[in-house]
Amino acid sequence: MIVFVRTLTAVLSLSVATCVVAPAASAASPRQEAAWGAGLQRIDGYVPLYWDAAKGRLYLEISRFDQELLYQVSLASGVGSNAIGLDRGQLGPTAIVKFERVGPKVLLVQTNYTFRALNAPDAEQRAVADSFATSVLWGFSVESGNSARVIVDATAFFLRDAHGVADRLKATGQGSFRLDESRSAVFLPRTKGFPKNTEVEAIVTFQGDAPGPLVRQTTPAPEALTVREHHSFVELPPPGYQPRSFDPRVGFFPLTTYDYASPITAPLERRLITRHRLEKTDPSAEKSEPVAPIVYYVDNGAPEPIRQALIDGASWWAQAFDAAGFTNAFQVKVLPADADPMDIRYKMINWVHRSSRGWSYGGGVTDPRTGEIIKGNVTLGSLRIRQDILIGTGLMAPYAALDPDDGPELSDLVPDATEDDIARMSLARIRQLAAHEVGHTLGLEHNFAASTYGRASVMDYPAPYVTIAGGALDLSDAYAKGLGAYDLWAIRWGYGADERTANAVAEDGVSRGLRFVDDDDARSPRSGHPLGSLWDNGPDAVAELTRVLAVRQFALSRFGLHNLPIGAPVSTLEVRLLPLYLLHRYQVAAAAKWIGGADFSYAIRTAAGTSPATPFQVVPADRQREALAALLTTLDPSVLTLPASLLAMLPPTAFGYDGGPSEHFDSHETPFFDPLAVASIAADLTVTALLQPERGARLVDFHARDAGNPDFTEVVSALVSKTFASGAQVRPADLALRRTIQHLVVTRLIALAANVDASFAVRAGARHGLRAARLALQTAGDATGTALREDIERYLARPEAPAPRTPPSPTPPGEPIG
Ligand SMILES: [Zn+2]
């Protein structure tokens, strides 16, 4: 659910052709070629192919010289590891290319469309073109031909690592791999010709010297890693597409190019949005059928009931196009059994398997000249739904009713009434996810503000909204069902409006409060927009944090054997505990953004001022302090401590259950479960958020602007006083936990004080906190408390002296949560 791959290709709506064996004489003219092609299989199409079965060689017949076409590389079969990131159906580099004949060679040249001189005289265009590099992707040797058309041997061109698999394996620490041509070959079942596109697929094998662990996990013989890479040559889309100017107030992906012919007083950058071509058959009608609808195809390899959920979720977009003035403009179908998902003509929703859970993607192929999206390509990771099932079984304790009639059936995932609830929630998430990823391929960026005003967009990351009702948890409203107000507005602006009416539509959305906050202002812990958060819920991040803590506490207090199906090892309780124990992690991050935060918009200058009217506004001081107070409650022993009854029965990982995709907490007691490390992990969510260096610097600044705003030292003092204040006598049973959290705070404060990238005032604030902690530890009589005080003293006296410290336990991966 993430990045939009900006690449390109062509929209074609032709029936699927099949390979045709024809005499080579039909390919071209004279005698020479007829003699050359004898006995070869001709595959007719946009760029005709010849297959030499005897020698295993594939030839291209080239007749369109100096004419541009699209060239797209993709990965037809993947490696199956989320961490490596080489997934089935992944799109690779795309280019606008042309064949240039030079004596005995044909060069495949990629045009540079980033730097141009639009509508300028030829000489000016040449000056720009010659100022920047082009790329010759390949040099073919002419085998046969005449002045009109030539035959080139393209076998080596297709049997190369065009997708960059070896580079990716190396970059992800999987070792050095090189392509072995002797174990690579053209894959004929997916090598096809069509009137407007030619598709070639190749089996490519990589020889590895010392394959890394991820390859070892997923590949039968790790030294020989075989995938299939796909190449498409496609006719450029026809003229007539109307590019649309970018507007930062509406979250469409920008396509930025540089126009050196623009007047010197006008911007060099030309910012367009990416979107599909969609025209009304009757442009004057308020509502009209489109000239050609946007049709998506769902992977026929997706099983039921997931397949139907994908169709349902993707189909939500039909409502938006309907509201934007079109009839039947957006359709979703199942890919026909005889169609090829790698065929560039199909906009695909792929269901992809990996060995571990990971992100889903909405990508596509975009014309770099205009921003026209030609192919949408969605990749959905199949393990996502299992993460939702895991969250659901952790929350719901669904195995409470151990009805003997049910029998101990391992296959029966959830043998009681909540089975339906959890499955329904998980399928609701898949619908939402399908809509989200398709949204990317329609041109839409994330909108991380949308969850704060009524689930206004499927382009946000949703956290399951779980409530306590009637003494039980309720999952029925966990995920949104349908598009939101922002989605309808965005499609109306991007597809329903034209260049002339777009601003009025944008203003309409702004006046209705349809806020947009993108990745850069939400994803990083250093971002500081109070509305820009991932996996959060509701308009009030602070109130929601308190509510989520209550839901978490409710589920934790009941957590135990009822969360496990009969037959499952008791140790696997930990796997179910992990997402539940850290249920509040994203709401902590959301609430922290209020502290030293500012509500801002991507406002533009208007005649009257700005739109929206307020470009930047510091979060009110009382709201910042409310957030601080709520965050500090997450450090209460009651939040961090697990029920003693659970600890009393939780064994280490059962024999035979090591490895695999299951996630575990860090432990200093390995192989035992470590409740102190676990508490430290949860506490660290808050401690790290409060001591975030950019947040600290903003606090210093905002306090300087208005003394009513909290200063960074106020935040540090509150943290230290929460975790160190003596107050009531600490029970011996709580002392170990208390010292663990204090050690975490001291470690984070020393790291911040030593962080040369942090502002001096922030580092000074950290030292201020250390001095306060030292003071509080003055009376500590136990070994840990004394050592902690000595640690602080040593650091304050000699900050440069090396002092190896036990690092805080790492936070287990959380995203994507469902
Ligand atoms: Zn996304």
XYZ file of N, CA, C and O and ligand atoms in Angstrom, residues 1-2 360 436-437 440 446 459 461, ligand 1:
37
model
N 0.822 -1.168 0.000
C 0.000 0.000 0.000
C 0.866 1.230 0.000
O 0.978 1.924 0.931
N 1.451 1.445 -1.134
C 2.511 2.383 -0.837
C 2.840 3.190 -2.052
O 2.109 4.095 -2.377
N 1.168 -4.338 0.433
C 0.552 -4.479 -0.877
C 0.887 -3.216 -1.653
O 1.244 -2.193 -1.070
N -8.274 0.529 -1.686
C -7.110 1.392 -1.441
C -6.084 1.258 -2.567
O -5.647 2.254 -3.149
N -5.700 0.024 -2.872
C -4.650 -0.169 -3.880
C -5.128 0.235 -5.267
O -4.373 0.804 -6.053
N -4.725 3.900 -5.657
C -3.391 4.329 -6.111
C -3.291 4.263 -7.628
O -2.732 5.151 -8.267
N -1.767 8.568 -0.818
C -2.407 8.372 0.482
C -3.019 9.672 0.987
O -2.547 10.755 0.657
N -8.040 5.867 1.120
C -6.606 6.058 0.889
C -5.832 6.292 2.192
O -4.655 6.574 2.176
N -4.654 4.587 6.025
C -4.404 3.254 6.590
C -5.338 3.085 7.778
O -5.206 3.812 8.761
Zn -1.179 2.698 -0.131
